[in-house]
Coordinates of C-alpha atoms in Angstrom, one line a residue:
M1 CA -47.8 -40.0 -72.5
S2 CA -46.2 -41.6 -69.4
L3 CA -48.1 -42.0 -66.2
K4 CA -45.7 -42.4 -63.3
E5 CA -46.0 -42.0 -59.5
S6 CA -43.6 -39.8 -57.7
S7 CA -42.0 -41.5 -54.8
E8 CA -42.3 -38.4 -52.6
P9 CA -45.2 -36.0 -52.2
A10 CA -44.5 -32.3 -52.7
E11 CA -45.7 -29.6 -50.4
L12 CA -46.0 -25.8 -50.9
G13 CA -42.5 -24.5 -51.2
E14 CA -40.9 -27.8 -52.3
R15 CA -39.4 -28.1 -55.7
A16 CA -41.8 -28.9 -58.4
E17 CA -40.2 -32.1 -59.5
S18 CA -38.9 -35.1 -57.6
S19 CA -35.5 -36.5 -58.6
E20 CA -36.3 -39.7 -56.6
P21 CA -37.0 -42.9 -58.5
V22 CA -40.5 -43.1 -59.8
E23 CA -42.8 -46.1 -59.9
S24 CA -44.2 -46.7 -63.3
S25 CA -48.0 -47.1 -63.4
E26 CA -48.1 -48.1 -67.0
P27 CA -49.4 -51.5 -67.7
A28 CA -46.9 -54.3 -67.8
D29 CA -47.7 -54.9 -71.5
G30 CA -46.6 -51.3 -72.3
R31 CA -49.8 -50.4 -74.0
A32 CA -50.6 -46.7 -74.4
P33 CA -53.2 -45.0 -72.2
G34 CA -56.6 -45.4 -73.8
R35 CA -59.1 -43.2 -72.0
I36 CA -58.9 -39.7 -70.6
L37 CA -61.7 -37.9 -68.6
L38 CA -61.8 -34.1 -68.5
L39 CA -64.1 -32.8 -65.8
G40 CA -65.0 -29.3 -66.8
G41 CA -65.2 -30.4 -70.4
A42 CA -65.3 -26.9 -71.9
S43 CA -62.3 -25.7 -69.8
E44 CA -59.9 -23.7 -71.9
I45 CA -56.9 -24.9 -69.9
G46 CA -58.2 -28.5 -69.9
H47 CA -58.3 -28.5 -73.7
E48 CA -54.8 -27.1 -73.9
I49 CA -53.6 -29.9 -71.7
L50 CA -55.3 -32.5 -73.9
K51 CA -53.7 -30.9 -77.0
A52 CA -50.2 -30.8 -75.5
L53 CA -50.3 -34.4 -74.2
H54 CA -50.0 -35.8 -77.7
A55 CA -51.8 -38.9 -76.6
P56 CA -52.2 -41.7 -79.2
P57 CA -54.7 -41.0 -81.9
G58 CA -56.8 -43.9 -80.9
C59 CA -57.3 -42.5 -77.4
E60 CA -60.8 -41.8 -76.2
V61 CA -61.4 -38.5 -74.6
I62 CA -64.6 -38.0 -72.4
L63 CA -65.6 -34.4 -72.0
A64 CA -67.8 -34.0 -69.0
G65 CA -69.5 -30.6 -68.6
R66 CA -72.6 -28.5 -68.8
D67 CA -72.1 -26.7 -72.1
E68 CA -72.8 -29.4 -74.7
Q69 CA -72.4 -27.2 -77.7
R70 CA -69.1 -25.7 -76.6
M71 CA -67.8 -29.2 -75.7
A72 CA -68.8 -30.5 -79.1
E73 CA -67.0 -27.6 -80.9
L74 CA -63.9 -28.0 -78.8
G75 CA -63.9 -31.7 -79.1
A76 CA -64.0 -31.5 -82.9
A77 CA -60.6 -29.9 -82.9
L78 CA -59.0 -32.7 -80.9
P79 CA -57.2 -35.5 -82.7
Y80 CA -58.9 -38.2 -80.6
G81 CA -62.1 -40.0 -80.4
V82 CA -64.3 -37.7 -78.3
R83 CA -67.6 -38.2 -76.5
T84 CA -69.4 -35.7 -74.3
V85 CA -71.4 -36.4 -71.1
P86 CA -73.5 -34.1 -68.9
Y87 CA -71.6 -33.1 -65.7
D88 CA -72.5 -30.3 -63.3
A89 CA -69.9 -29.8 -60.6
T90 CA -72.5 -28.5 -58.2
A91 CA -74.9 -31.5 -58.6
L92 CA -73.0 -33.4 -55.9
D93 CA -75.4 -36.3 -55.6
T94 CA -74.9 -37.2 -59.3
H95 CA -71.1 -37.6 -59.3
Q96 CA -70.9 -41.1 -58.0
R97 CA -73.3 -42.5 -60.6
L98 CA -71.6 -40.7 -63.4
V99 CA -68.1 -41.9 -62.4
D100 CA -69.3 -45.5 -61.9
D101 CA -70.9 -45.5 -65.3
L102 CA -67.8 -44.2 -67.0
F103 CA -65.5 -46.7 -65.4
A104 CA -67.9 -49.5 -66.1
A105 CA -67.2 -48.9 -69.8
G106 CA -63.5 -49.5 -69.3
P107 CA -60.4 -48.3 -67.4
I108 CA -59.6 -44.6 -67.4
D109 CA -56.0 -43.7 -67.4
L110 CA -56.0 -39.9 -66.9
V111 CA -58.6 -37.8 -65.0
V112 CA -58.1 -34.0 -65.4
S113 CA -60.2 -32.1 -62.8
A114 CA -60.6 -28.7 -64.4
A115 CA -64.0 -27.4 -63.5
G116 CA -63.9 -23.9 -62.2
L117 CA -65.3 -20.4 -61.9
L118 CA -63.7 -17.0 -61.3
T119 CA -66.4 -14.6 -60.0
P120 CA -65.3 -11.0 -59.0
Q121 CA -65.2 -10.6 -55.2
P122 CA -67.6 -7.6 -55.3
E123 CA -70.3 -9.7 -56.9
L124 CA -69.8 -12.4 -54.2
D125 CA -69.9 -9.8 -51.5
A126 CA -73.3 -8.8 -52.8
D127 CA -74.6 -12.3 -53.4
P128 CA -73.5 -14.9 -50.7
V129 CA -75.4 -17.6 -52.6
A130 CA -73.2 -17.1 -55.6
A131 CA -70.2 -17.4 -53.3
G132 CA -71.6 -20.8 -52.2
R133 CA -71.9 -21.9 -55.8
L134 CA -68.3 -20.9 -56.4
I135 CA -67.2 -23.0 -53.5
E136 CA -69.2 -26.0 -54.8
T137 CA -67.8 -25.6 -58.3
N138 CA -64.2 -25.0 -57.4
L139 CA -63.8 -27.2 -54.4
T140 CA -66.7 -29.5 -53.3
G141 CA -67.4 -30.8 -56.7
H142 CA -63.8 -31.8 -57.2
V143 CA -63.9 -33.6 -53.9
T144 CA -67.0 -35.6 -54.5
T145 CA -66.1 -36.5 -58.1
L146 CA -62.5 -37.5 -57.4
L147 CA -63.3 -39.5 -54.3
A148 CA -65.9 -41.4 -56.4
A149 CA -63.1 -42.1 -59.0
V150 CA -60.4 -43.2 -56.5
P151 CA -61.8 -46.8 -55.8
H152 CA -61.9 -47.4 -59.5
L153 CA -58.3 -46.1 -60.0
R154 CA -57.1 -48.2 -57.1
A155 CA -58.7 -51.3 -58.6
Q156 CA -56.9 -50.6 -61.9
R157 CA -53.6 -50.1 -59.9
R158 CA -52.7 -47.3 -62.4
G159 CA -53.8 -43.8 -63.4
L160 CA -53.1 -40.2 -63.0
I161 CA -55.2 -37.4 -61.6
V162 CA -54.4 -33.8 -62.6
V163 CA -55.8 -31.2 -60.3
L164 CA -55.8 -27.5 -61.3
S165 CA -55.0 -25.4 -58.2
S166 CA -53.6 -21.8 -58.4
V167 CA -51.0 -19.5 -56.9
A168 CA -54.1 -18.0 -55.2
A169 CA -53.9 -21.0 -52.9
V170 CA -50.7 -19.7 -51.3
R171 CA -52.2 -16.8 -49.4
P172 CA -55.7 -15.3 -49.5
R173 CA -56.0 -11.7 -50.8
R174 CA -58.8 -9.3 -50.1
A175 CA -59.4 -8.8 -53.8
N176 CA -60.5 -12.5 -54.3
F177 CA -60.5 -14.2 -50.9
V178 CA -63.4 -16.5 -51.7
Y179 CA -61.8 -17.8 -54.9
G180 CA -58.5 -18.1 -53.0
A181 CA -60.2 -20.1 -50.3
T182 CA -61.5 -22.5 -52.8
K183 CA -58.1 -23.0 -54.3
A184 CA -56.4 -23.4 -50.9
G185 CA -58.9 -26.0 -50.0
L186 CA -58.5 -27.8 -53.3
D187 CA -54.7 -27.6 -53.0
A188 CA -54.8 -29.2 -49.6
F189 CA -57.2 -31.9 -50.7
A190 CA -55.0 -32.8 -53.7
R191 CA -51.9 -33.1 -51.5
G192 CA -53.7 -35.3 -49.0
L193 CA -55.1 -37.4 -51.8
A194 CA -51.6 -37.8 -53.3
D195 CA -50.3 -39.1 -49.9
S196 CA -53.3 -41.5 -49.5
L197 CA -52.6 -42.9 -53.0
H198 CA -48.9 -43.4 -52.5
G199 CA -47.9 -46.9 -53.4
S200 CA -51.2 -47.7 -55.1
G201 CA -50.0 -47.2 -58.7
V202 CA -52.1 -44.0 -58.9
R203 CA -50.6 -40.6 -58.6
V204 CA -51.7 -37.0 -58.4
L205 CA -50.2 -34.0 -60.4
L206 CA -51.0 -30.7 -58.7
V207 CA -50.9 -27.7 -61.1
R208 CA -50.4 -24.2 -59.7
P209 CA -50.7 -21.6 -62.4
G210 CA -50.5 -17.9 -61.9
F211 CA -52.9 -15.4 -63.6
V212 CA -53.9 -17.1 -66.8
I213 CA -54.7 -14.8 -69.7
G214 CA -57.7 -16.2 -71.4
R215 CA -61.5 -16.6 -71.6
M216 CA -62.0 -16.7 -67.8
T217 CA -60.0 -13.5 -67.2
E218 CA -61.1 -11.6 -70.3
G219 CA -61.2 -7.9 -69.6
M220 CA -59.0 -8.1 -66.5
P221 CA -55.5 -6.6 -66.5
P222 CA -52.8 -9.3 -66.3
A223 CA -51.1 -9.8 -62.9
P224 CA -47.3 -10.1 -62.6
A225 CA -46.0 -13.4 -63.8
A226 CA -49.1 -14.0 -65.9
T227 CA -49.3 -17.0 -68.2
T228 CA -51.5 -18.4 -70.9
A229 CA -53.6 -21.5 -71.3
P230 CA -51.3 -23.0 -74.0
A231 CA -48.3 -22.5 -71.7
V232 CA -50.2 -24.3 -68.8
G233 CA -51.0 -27.1 -71.2
A234 CA -47.4 -27.5 -72.3
A235 CA -46.1 -27.4 -68.7
V236 CA -48.6 -30.0 -67.6
A237 CA -47.7 -32.3 -70.5
A238 CA -44.0 -32.0 -69.6
A239 CA -44.8 -32.6 -65.9
V240 CA -46.7 -35.7 -66.8
A241 CA -43.8 -37.0 -68.9
R242 CA -41.3 -36.3 -66.0
G243 CA -43.5 -37.9 -63.4
A244 CA -43.6 -34.6 -61.4
A245 CA -45.9 -34.2 -58.4
V246 CA -46.3 -30.4 -58.6
V247 CA -45.9 -27.9 -61.5
W248 CA -45.9 -24.1 -61.2
V249 CA -46.7 -22.1 -64.3
P250 CA -44.6 -20.1 -64.9
R251 CA -41.9 -22.0 -63.1
K252 CA -40.6 -18.9 -61.3
L253 CA -43.8 -18.8 -59.2
A254 CA -42.3 -21.7 -57.1
V255 CA -39.7 -19.2 -55.8
L256 CA -42.0 -16.1 -55.8
S257 CA -44.5 -18.0 -53.6
H258 CA -42.0 -18.0 -50.8
G259 CA -41.8 -14.2 -51.0
L260 CA -45.6 -13.9 -51.0
R261 CA -45.7 -15.7 -47.7
L262 CA -43.1 -13.4 -46.1
I263 CA -44.9 -10.0 -46.9
P264 CA -46.0 -8.5 -43.5
R265 CA -49.8 -8.6 -43.2
P266 CA -50.2 -4.8 -42.9
L267 CA -48.6 -4.5 -46.3
W268 CA -50.4 -7.5 -47.7
R269 CA -53.8 -6.1 -46.9
R270 CA -53.0 -3.0 -48.8
L271 CA -52.7 -4.9 -52.1
R272 CA -55.5 -4.1 -54.4
R273 CA -55.2 -7.3 -56.4

């Protein structure tokens, strides 16, 4: 696994990879990354990323999440040393302490920010408090946790943050506009964070998958250009190796996203999904 910083940030609509020279953030002694933190430790996509990275067997993976039993089961299938820690994305005042404690035990080379919920819009319409929890989980919790991690990563002068955005960030749809709003906010945060870290030795990889067939979307009919969690994991691992700043999954979404923006609003609001 190679952790490199792209020399140019990527915006929506820009190509997913940079051909500019990249600045290596690997230690000068060339040692392999040793510790990985997965926020949203039971995330299906997060685990597919971990499996696809093929990190060294001696690597330590920290699964941070709420479902201890599921994290233990998923962690047992990983070829790494795994530990689990309690993490609630909505418990905002606990994030700084958790991050400080984890970094106090040693450098962390890769942070995967994968906590997330997908609640149907009709349920959110009927329960505004649930909409607030969705925003805290999908956006606010990422912001508080990653900002807590940034000073530690800067001090290390190396590291990679992987942020899971979505094609839903491109344009809000009436069918899931609260979810889309959280992803748009997270996407903007990640791009700004990448700019602020430029030159620090720490970089951000922004992941924009389409509809992911899996546990979170079980029972929902797949949308066009749907993908799977293993495909996202493989794409992220390849993007890490390339030193890319943004990765769309599937890749054709990078082009299709332009078309989504050009659809006239009267037609856009007619879309049922």
